[in-house]
C-alpha angles and dihedrals in degrees: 000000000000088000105048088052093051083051093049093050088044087050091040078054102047097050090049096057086045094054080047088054094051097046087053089047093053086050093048094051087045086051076042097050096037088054098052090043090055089041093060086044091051095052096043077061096049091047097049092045086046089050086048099054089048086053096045078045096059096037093051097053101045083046084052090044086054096045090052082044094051090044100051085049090054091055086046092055088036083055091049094044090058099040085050091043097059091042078059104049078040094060094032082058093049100045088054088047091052079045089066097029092062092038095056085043081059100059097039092060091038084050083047103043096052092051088054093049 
């Protein structure tokens, strides 16, 4: 009878550790579930900040490929400006020199005309 007893509160044991087990088990699949979960969660972040930085990537070199292009249009303006800008200084200086020309022309028919009259 001692025995049996002994045998029943081993058994009653038993099945408790194992209800124990089981319960630790079912923790351990829900950890296991959570994690992977998060871990899903944690790569469709990745994937979308990596996506991201590709996209930053390309929009900062073709903004970088605009702004070369807009600054080799400026020197070529800038070119432009200078070589119009000496036609005009040409053409200002010849214009004063055709001033003078044409005064001078001036005097001299008036000169002329007067020792004629």
């Amino acid at each position: 009878e001692k025995q049996v007893q002994t045998l029943r509160s081993e058994l009653a044991s038993s099945d408790a550790d194992r209800r124990r087990v089981r319960e630790q088990l079912e923790e351990i699949h829900r950890d296991k579930r959570d994690l992977l979960a998060l871990n899903q969660r944690v790569e469709a972040d990745r994937d979308r900040w990596k996506e991201e930085c590709t996209t930053s990537t390309e929009r900062i070199t073709s903004l970088r490929q605009a702004v070369a292009a807009s600054e080799a249009r400026v020197g070529e303006l800038q070119n432009e400006q200078r070589t119009l800008q000496f036609k005009v200084n040409k053409a200002e200086q010849e214009k004063a020199l055709l001033g003078k020309h044409t005064e001078w022309l001036n005097e001299e028919l008036a000169t002329k005309s007067e020792e004629l009259l």
